[in-house]
PDB file of C-alpha atoms and ligand atoms in Angstrom:
ATOM      1  CA  MET A  74      88.100  96.036  85.481  1.00 51.00           C
ATOM      2  CA  PRO A  75      86.860  98.299  82.943  1.00 51.00           C
ATOM      3  CA  ASP A  76      89.198 101.164  81.434  1.00 58.00           C
ATOM      4  CA  LYS A  77      87.267 104.242  83.052  1.00 72.00           C
ATOM      5  CA  VAL A  78      86.780 103.682  86.560  1.00 86.00           C
ATOM      6  CA  ALA A  79      85.533 106.497  88.923  1.00 95.00           C
ATOM      7  CA  PRO A  80      87.838 107.666  91.325  1.00 98.00           C
ATOM      8  CA  ILE A  81      86.884 107.282  95.029  1.00 98.00           C
ATOM      9  CA  PRO A  82      86.906 110.278  96.880  1.00 98.00           C
ATOM     10  CA  LEU A  83      88.411 110.361 100.253  1.00 98.00           C
ATOM     11  CA  PRO A  84      87.289 112.166 103.674  1.00 98.00           C
ATOM     12  CA  GLU A  85      89.239 115.431 104.193  1.00 98.00           C
ATOM     13  CA  PRO A  86      92.433 114.904 106.148  1.00 98.00           C
ATOM     14  CA  ARG A  87      92.586 116.439 109.845  1.00 98.00           C
ATOM     15  CA  THR A  88      95.350 118.839 110.209  1.00 97.00           C
ATOM     16  CA  ASP A  89      95.324 118.851 113.852  1.00 97.00           C
ATOM     17  CA  SER A  90      95.401 116.482 117.003  1.00 97.00           C
ATOM     18  CA  ASP A  91      95.886 116.267 120.994  1.00 97.00           C
ATOM     19  CA  ILE A  92      98.998 114.534 120.217  1.00 98.00           C
ATOM     20  CA  SER A  93     102.574 116.155 119.842  1.00 98.00           C
ATOM     21  CA  VAL A  94     105.199 115.681 117.190  1.00 98.00           C
ATOM     22  CA  GLU A  95     107.215 115.059 120.277  1.00 98.00           C
ATOM     23  CA  LYS A  96     105.210 112.210 121.731  1.00 98.00           C
ATOM     24  CA  THR A  97     104.811 110.642 118.254  1.00 98.00           C
ATOM     25  CA  LEU A  98     108.848 110.697 118.023  1.00 98.00           C
ATOM     26  CA  THR A  99     108.864 108.813 121.262  1.00 98.00           C
ATOM     27  CA  MET A 100     106.316 106.393 120.072  1.00 97.00           C
ATOM     28  CA  ARG A 101     107.863 105.551 116.711  1.00 98.00           C
ATOM     29  CA  THR A 102     108.861 101.828 116.141  1.00 98.00           C
ATOM     30  CA  SER A 103     108.483  99.311 113.403  1.00 98.00           C
ATOM     31  CA  ILE A 104     105.694  97.494 113.985  1.00 98.00           C
ATOM     32  CA  ARG A 105     105.252  93.834 112.439  1.00 98.00           C
ATOM     33  CA  GLU A 106     102.453  92.355 114.114  1.00 98.00           C
ATOM     34  CA  PHE A 107      99.015  93.363 113.261  1.00 98.00           C
ATOM     35  CA  LYS A 108      95.418  92.899 115.116  1.00 97.00           C
ATOM     36  CA  LYS A 109      92.706  91.821 112.845  1.00 94.00           C
ATOM     37  CA  THR A 110      91.097  95.243 113.023  1.00 97.00           C
ATOM     38  CA  SER A 111      90.044  96.752 109.719  1.00 98.00           C
ATOM     39  CA  LEU A 112      90.895 100.416 108.749  1.00 98.00           C
ATOM     40  CA  THR A 113      88.475 103.065 108.038  1.00 98.00           C
ATOM     41  CA  LEU A 114      88.336 105.152 104.565  1.00 98.00           C
ATOM     42  CA  SER A 115      88.990 108.087 106.726  1.00 98.00           C
ATOM     43  CA  GLN A 116      92.172 106.346 108.475  1.00 98.00           C
ATOM     44  CA  VAL A 117      93.527 105.280 105.005  1.00 98.00           C
ATOM     45  CA  GLY A 118      93.216 108.811 103.773  1.00 98.00           C
ATOM     46  CA  GLN A 119      94.821 110.548 106.675  1.00 98.00           C
ATOM     47  CA  LEU A 120      97.494 108.450 105.896  1.00 99.00           C
ATOM     48  CA  LEU A 121      97.890 108.805 102.269  1.00 99.00           C
ATOM     49  CA  TRP A 122      97.802 112.542 102.916  1.00 98.00           C
ATOM     50  CA  ALA A 123     100.471 112.659 105.479  1.00 98.00           C
ATOM     51  CA  ALA A 124     102.671 110.818 103.209  1.00 98.00           C
ATOM     52  CA  GLN A 125     102.019 112.882 100.017  1.00 98.00           C
ATOM     53  CA  GLY A 126      98.938 114.619 100.268  1.00 98.00           C
ATOM     54  CA  MET A 127      98.943 118.545  99.485  1.00 98.00           C
ATOM     55  CA  ASN A 128      99.268 121.027 102.271  1.00 98.00           C
ATOM     56  CA  ARG A 129      98.967 124.265 100.488  1.00 96.00           C
ATOM     57  CA  PRO A 130      97.151 125.933  98.008  1.00 93.00           C
ATOM     58  CA  GLU A 131     100.055 125.968  95.300  1.00 94.00           C
ATOM     59  CA  GLY A 132     100.265 122.185  94.857  1.00 93.00           C
ATOM     60  CA  HIS A 133     103.121 121.470  97.365  1.00 98.00           C
ATOM     61  CA  ARG A 134     103.134 118.631  99.593  1.00 98.00           C
ATOM     62  CA  THR A 135     103.695 117.379 103.262  1.00 98.00           C
ATOM     63  CA  THR A 136     106.938 115.757 101.841  1.00 98.00           C
ATOM     64  CA  PRO A 137     109.500 118.035 100.741  1.00 98.00           C
ATOM     65  CA  SER A 138     110.641 117.265  96.933  1.00 98.00           C
ATOM     66  CA  ALA A 139     113.665 118.274  95.154  1.00 98.00           C
ATOM     67  CA  GLY A 140     112.553 120.911  92.504  1.00 98.00           C
ATOM     68  CA  ALA A 141     108.826 120.378  93.647  1.00 98.00           C
ATOM     69  CA  LEU A 142     109.078 117.749  90.876  1.00 98.00           C
ATOM     70  CA  TYR A 143     107.260 115.049  92.725  1.00 98.00           C
ATOM     71  CA  PRO A 144     108.747 111.678  91.567  1.00 98.00           C
ATOM     72  CA  LEU A 145     106.819 109.744  94.262  1.00 98.00           C
ATOM     73  CA  GLU A 146     103.617 107.758  93.360  1.00 98.00           C
ATOM     74  CA  LEU A 147     101.541 106.328  96.142  1.00 99.00           C
ATOM     75  CA  LEU A 148      99.740 102.984  95.860  1.00 99.00           C
ATOM     76  CA  LEU A 149      97.222 101.250  98.420  1.00 99.00           C
ATOM     77  CA  MET A 150      96.820  97.830  98.709  1.00 98.00           C
ATOM     78  CA  ALA A 151      93.496  97.554 100.558  1.00 98.00           C
ATOM     79  CA  GLY A 152      92.889  94.197 102.004  1.00 98.00           C
ATOM     80  CA  GLU A 153      90.211  95.121 104.902  1.00 98.00           C
ATOM     81  CA  VAL A 154      89.256  98.804 104.719  1.00 98.00           C
ATOM     82  CA  GLU A 155      85.543  99.407 105.224  1.00 98.00           C
ATOM     83  CA  ASP A 156      83.961 101.052 102.474  1.00 97.00           C
ATOM     84  CA  LEU A 157      86.379  99.913 100.101  1.00 98.00           C
ATOM     85  CA  ASP A 158      86.915  96.575  97.942  1.00 98.00           C
ATOM     86  CA  PRO A 159      90.109  94.731  98.307  1.00 98.00           C
ATOM     87  CA  GLY A 160      92.252  95.986  95.416  1.00 98.00           C
ATOM     88  CA  LEU A 161      95.037  98.078  94.218  1.00 98.00           C
ATOM     89  CA  TYR A 162      94.559 101.918  94.309  1.00 98.00           C
ATOM     90  CA  ARG A 163      96.526 104.951  93.319  1.00 98.00           C
ATOM     91  CA  TYR A 164      96.290 108.204  95.285  1.00 98.00           C
ATOM     92  CA  THR A 165      96.209 111.252  93.315  1.00 98.00           C
ATOM     93  CA  PRO A 166      97.231 113.962  95.944  1.00 98.00           C
ATOM     94  CA  GLU A 167      95.536 117.050  93.803  1.00 97.00           C
ATOM     95  CA  GLU A 168      92.203 115.543  94.368  1.00 97.00           C
ATOM     96  CA  HIS A 169      92.939 113.492  97.361  1.00 98.00           C
ATOM     97  CA  HIS A 170      91.239 110.478  95.527  1.00 98.00           C
ATOM     98  CA  LEU A 171      91.627 106.854  94.852  1.00 98.00           C
ATOM     99  CA  ILE A 172      92.024 105.578  91.412  1.00 98.00           C
ATOM    100  CA  PRO A 173      91.257 102.038  91.501  1.00 98.00           C
ATOM    101  CA  LEU A 174      94.010 100.107  89.581  1.00 98.00           C
ATOM    102  CA  LEU A 175      93.298  96.028  90.050  1.00 98.00           C
ATOM    103  CA  LYS A 176      90.695  94.028  91.783  1.00 98.00           C
ATOM    104  CA  GLY A 177      91.344  91.533  94.666  1.00 98.00           C
ATOM    105  CA  ASP A 178      92.913  90.994  97.718  1.00 98.00           C
ATOM    106  CA  LEU A 179      96.871  91.010  96.635  1.00 98.00           C
ATOM    107  CA  ARG A 180      98.371  91.076 100.124  1.00 98.00           C
ATOM    108  CA  LYS A 181      99.729  87.248 100.256  1.00 98.00           C
ATOM    109  CA  ASP A 182     101.063  87.683  96.758  1.00 98.00           C
ATOM    110  CA  ILE A 183     103.287  90.885  97.874  1.00 98.00           C
ATOM    111  CA  ALA A 184     104.261  89.231 100.766  1.00 98.00           C
ATOM    112  CA  THR A 185     105.688  86.579  98.705  1.00 98.00           C
ATOM    113  CA  ALA A 186     107.344  88.934  96.275  1.00 98.00           C
ATOM    114  CA  SER A 187     108.763  90.279  99.608  1.00 98.00           C
ATOM    115  CA  LEU A 188     110.870  87.401 100.563  1.00 98.00           C
ATOM    116  CA  ASP A 189     107.881  85.646 102.425  1.00 98.00           C
ATOM    117  CA  GLN A 190     108.065  88.518 105.189  1.00 98.00           C
ATOM    118  CA  ALA A 191     104.948  87.528 107.267  1.00 97.00           C
ATOM    119  CA  TRP A 192     104.112  90.868 108.094  1.00 98.00           C
ATOM    120  CA  VAL A 193     103.594  92.172 104.786  1.00 98.00           C
ATOM    121  CA  ARG A 194     100.592  90.302 104.608  1.00 98.00           C
ATOM    122  CA  GLU A 195      99.129  90.481 107.923  1.00 97.00           C
ATOM    123  CA  GLY A 196      98.301  94.413 108.378  1.00 97.00           C
ATOM    124  CA  PRO A 197      94.780  95.394 106.835  1.00 98.00           C
ATOM    125  CA  ALA A 198      96.152  97.764 104.181  1.00 98.00           C
ATOM    126  CA  ILE A 199      99.696  98.396 102.527  1.00 98.00           C
ATOM    127  CA  LEU A 200     101.055 101.449 101.583  1.00 98.00           C
ATOM    128  CA  ILE A 201     103.589 101.284  98.307  1.00 99.00           C
ATOM    129  CA  LEU A 202     105.918 104.045  97.540  1.00 99.00           C
ATOM    130  CA  THR A 203     107.105 103.952  94.072  1.00 99.00           C
ATOM    131  CA  ALA A 204     109.159 106.446  91.869  1.00 99.00           C
ATOM    132  CA  ILE A 205     109.353 107.740  88.368  1.00 99.00           C
ATOM    133  CA  TYR A 206     113.273 108.833  88.556  1.00 98.00           C
ATOM    134  CA  GLU A 207     112.845 110.694  85.358  1.00 98.00           C
ATOM    135  CA  ARG A 208     110.900 113.525  86.830  1.00 98.00           C
ATOM    136  CA  THR A 209     113.750 114.302  88.722  1.00 99.00           C
ATOM    137  CA  THR A 210     116.771 113.033  86.865  1.00 98.00           C
ATOM    138  CA  GLY A 211     115.436 115.063  84.043  1.00 98.00           C
ATOM    139  CA  LYS A 212     116.456 118.146  85.641  1.00 98.00           C
ATOM    140  CA  TYR A 213     119.230 116.651  88.162  1.00 98.00           C
ATOM    141  CA  GLY A 214     120.976 114.251  86.155  1.00 98.00           C
ATOM    142  CA  GLN A 215     122.558 111.057  88.109  1.00 98.00           C
ATOM    143  CA  ARG A 216     122.229 113.426  91.280  1.00 98.00           C
ATOM    144  CA  GLY A 217     118.598 112.941  90.684  1.00 98.00           C
ATOM    145  CA  TYR A 218     118.553 109.813  91.885  1.00 98.00           C
ATOM    146  CA  ARG A 219     119.933 110.565  94.965  1.00 98.00           C
ATOM    147  CA  TYR A 220     117.424 113.028  95.526  1.00 98.00           C
ATOM    148  CA  VAL A 221     114.365 110.661  94.938  1.00 99.00           C
ATOM    149  CA  HIS A 222     115.832 108.263  97.473  1.00 98.00           C
ATOM    150  CA  MET A 223     116.060 111.195 100.133  1.00 98.00           C
ATOM    151  CA  GLU A 224     112.482 112.039  99.536  1.00 98.00           C
ATOM    152  CA  VAL A 225     111.003 108.119  99.848  1.00 99.00           C
ATOM    153  CA  GLY A 226     112.939 108.340 103.290  1.00 98.00           C
ATOM    154  CA  ALA A 227     110.831 111.762 104.264  1.00 98.00           C
ATOM    155  CA  ALA A 228     107.565 110.183 102.870  1.00 98.00           C
ATOM    156  CA  SER A 229     107.951 106.930 105.074  1.00 98.00           C
ATOM    157  CA  GLN A 230     108.837 108.955 108.167  1.00 98.00           C
ATOM    158  CA  ASN A 231     105.790 110.922 107.699  1.00 98.00           C
ATOM    159  CA  LEU A 232     103.803 107.744 107.366  1.00 98.00           C
ATOM    160  CA  HIS A 233     105.512 105.993 110.645  1.00 98.00           C
ATOM    161  CA  LEU A 234     104.554 109.278 112.555  1.00 98.00           C
ATOM    162  CA  GLN A 235     101.014 109.892 111.083  1.00 98.00           C
ATOM    163  CA  ALA A 236     100.473 106.244 111.994  1.00 98.00           C
ATOM    164  CA  ALA A 237     101.855 106.447 115.925  1.00 98.00           C
ATOM    165  CA  ALA A 238      99.641 109.642 116.032  1.00 98.00           C
ATOM    166  CA  MET A 239      96.831 107.476 115.379  1.00 98.00           C
ATOM    167  CA  GLY A 240      97.409 104.350 117.395  1.00 98.00           C
ATOM    168  CA  LEU A 241      98.799 102.527 114.322  1.00 98.00           C
ATOM    169  CA  GLY A 242     101.987 101.310 113.275  1.00 98.00           C
ATOM    170  CA  THR A 243     103.906 100.422 110.264  1.00 98.00           C
ATOM    171  CA  VAL A 244     107.309  98.982 108.803  1.00 98.00           C
ATOM    172  CA  ALA A 245     109.308 100.227 106.134  1.00 98.00           C
ATOM    173  CA  VAL A 246     109.911  97.007 103.858  1.00 99.00           C
ATOM    174  CA  GLY A 247     112.756  97.173 101.223  1.00 98.00           C
ATOM    175  CA  ALA A 248     113.673  93.720 100.705  1.00 98.00           C
ATOM    176  CA  PHE A 249     111.619  92.579  97.978  1.00 98.00           C
ATOM    177  CA  HIS A 250     111.798  91.484  94.266  1.00 98.00           C
ATOM    178  CA  ASP A 251     111.413  94.197  91.849  1.00 98.00           C
ATOM    179  CA  ASP A 252     110.531  92.252  88.846  1.00 98.00           C
ATOM    180  CA  LYS A 253     107.965  90.233  90.958  1.00 98.00           C
ATOM    181  CA  VAL A 254     106.594  93.449  92.558  1.00 98.00           C
ATOM    182  CA  ASN A 255     106.478  95.037  89.202  1.00 98.00           C
ATOM    183  CA  ALA A 256     104.565  92.146  87.624  1.00 98.00           C
ATOM    184  CA  LEU A 257     102.195  91.820  89.973  1.00 98.00           C
ATOM    185  CA  LEU A 258     101.163  95.632  90.347  1.00 98.00           C
ATOM    186  CA  HIS A 259     101.364  96.125  86.565  1.00 98.00           C
ATOM    187  CA  LEU A 260     103.526  99.021  87.082  1.00 98.00           C
ATOM    188  CA  PRO A 261     104.348 101.219  83.901  1.00 98.00           C
ATOM    189  CA  ASN A 262     107.980 100.681  82.840  1.00 98.00           C
ATOM    190  CA  ASP A 263     109.230 103.777  84.136  1.00 98.00           C
ATOM    191  CA  GLU A 264     107.597 103.448  87.529  1.00 98.00           C
ATOM    192  CA  HIS A 265     109.689 101.617  90.221  1.00 98.00           C
ATOM    193  CA  PRO A 266     108.664 100.270  93.805  1.00 98.00           C
ATOM    194  CA  LEU A 267     110.874 101.376  96.699  1.00 99.00           C
ATOM    195  CA  LEU A 268     109.275 100.877  99.729  1.00 99.00           C
ATOM    196  CA  ILE A 269     106.357  98.622 100.991  1.00 99.00           C
ATOM    197  CA  MET A 270     104.416  99.707 104.313  1.00 99.00           C
ATOM    198  CA  PRO A 271     102.286  97.309 105.691  1.00 98.00           C
ATOM    199  CA  ILE A 272      99.751  99.513 108.092  1.00 98.00           C
ATOM    200  CA  GLY A 273      97.497  98.273 111.199  1.00 98.00           C
ATOM    201  CA  LYS A 274      96.648  98.550 114.820  1.00 98.00           C
ATOM    202  CA  PRO A 275      99.716  96.958 116.563  1.00 98.00           C
ATOM    203  CA  HIS A 276      99.351  93.629 118.276  1.00 95.00           C
TER     204      HIS A 276
HETATM  205  C1  FMN B 105     115.392 101.509 103.670  1.00 80.90           C
HETATM  206  C2  FMN B 105     114.725 100.574 104.988  1.00 80.90           C
HETATM  207  C3  FMN B 105     114.334  99.278 104.419  1.00 80.90           C
HETATM  208  C4  FMN B 105     114.049  98.450 105.529  1.00 80.90           C
HETATM  209  N1  FMN B 105     113.739  97.130 105.288  1.00 80.90           N
HETATM  210  C5  FMN B 105     113.116  96.347 105.962  1.00 80.90           C
HETATM  211  C6  FMN B 105     112.769  95.030 105.418  1.00 80.90           C
HETATM  212  O1  FMN B 105     112.839  94.576 104.270  1.00 80.90           O
HETATM  213  N2  FMN B 105     112.004  93.992 106.389  1.00 80.90           N
HETATM  214  C7  FMN B 105     111.800  94.467 107.682  1.00 80.90           C
HETATM  215  O2  FMN B 105     111.093  93.798 108.439  1.00 80.90           O
HETATM  216  N3  FMN B 105     112.005  95.712 108.029  1.00 80.90           N
HETATM  217  C8  FMN B 105     112.874  96.569 107.330  1.00 80.90           C
HETATM  218  N4  FMN B 105     113.446  97.803 107.548  1.00 80.90           N
HETATM  219  C9  FMN B 105     112.887  98.463 109.231  1.00 80.90           C
HETATM  220  C10 FMN B 105     114.508  98.331 110.001  1.00 80.90           C
HETATM  221  O3  FMN B 105     114.579  96.754 110.358  1.00 80.90           O
HETATM  222  C11 FMN B 105     114.020  98.914 111.348  1.00 80.90           C
HETATM  223  O4  FMN B 105     113.790 100.210 111.006  1.00 80.90           O
HETATM  224  C12 FMN B 105     114.919  98.802 112.037  1.00 80.90           C
HETATM  225  O5  FMN B 105     115.363  97.579 112.653  1.00 80.90           O
HETATM  226  C13 FMN B 105     115.207  99.855 113.496  1.00 80.90           C
HETATM  227  O6  FMN B 105     113.991  99.381 114.150  1.00 80.90           O
HETATM  228  P1  FMN B 105     112.835 100.588 114.592  1.00 80.90           P
HETATM  229  O7  FMN B 105     112.356 100.889 113.085  1.00 80.90           O
HETATM  230  O8  FMN B 105     111.968  99.928 115.285  1.00 80.90           O
HETATM  231  O9  FMN B 105     113.723 101.659 115.001  1.00 80.90           O
HETATM  232  C14 FMN B 105     113.664  98.717 106.946  1.00 80.90           C
HETATM  233  C15 FMN B 105     114.108 100.107 107.217  1.00 80.90           C
HETATM  234  C16 FMN B 105     114.717 100.942 106.051  1.00 80.90           C
HETATM  235  C17 FMN B 105     114.846 102.512 106.661  1.00 80.90           C
END
């Protein structure tokens, strides 16, 4: 893939729906079996926005962040997403864009790196939450680590609830080999994978 690749704009996220937060809370459960149905670009955009999107003009996000330092990064591994080539993408909250990183369907490889958990490869897309700790530990020192871990939990719950509201499902996968995931995703040295979340229509 050439160095300079055009960002892919995502459809505007919706900020309202007919389903209540209370209803999504009753529906939330880990989903580990997915239908073969593809996701649309609009569904993917909505999920990314729910996890890390901007919800106010000053640049703050749907997920709270200690000191508004935003240590989390969000990657999309697309397998079967309409109008999007299989591959790895980085979400940019400010623009609500995807930056292409790697080409090809990498779901089987990340499932292998995740202790062969079958559900990791079976969702049409996977959201990967990573952290650049230094953004937070630079200000808060050792305490920054716990802040980052709290934040990834909040982002993952946003994803769970947004998925449920859309008739989709996900599971937070924390069991994987860091070194294998780092190598597969070509992550920079200061970026660390925290959660892998396959998403699709529940079976
Ligand atoms: C930090 C964290 C790590 C997890 N890691 C995995 C995992 O590697 N594989 C998996 O199948 N589920 C994983 N889960 C999902 C839990 O197994 C699940 O939330 C739990 O069994 C409760 O079920 P429920 O989510 O349906 O309420 C993880 C959950 C959390 C919060």
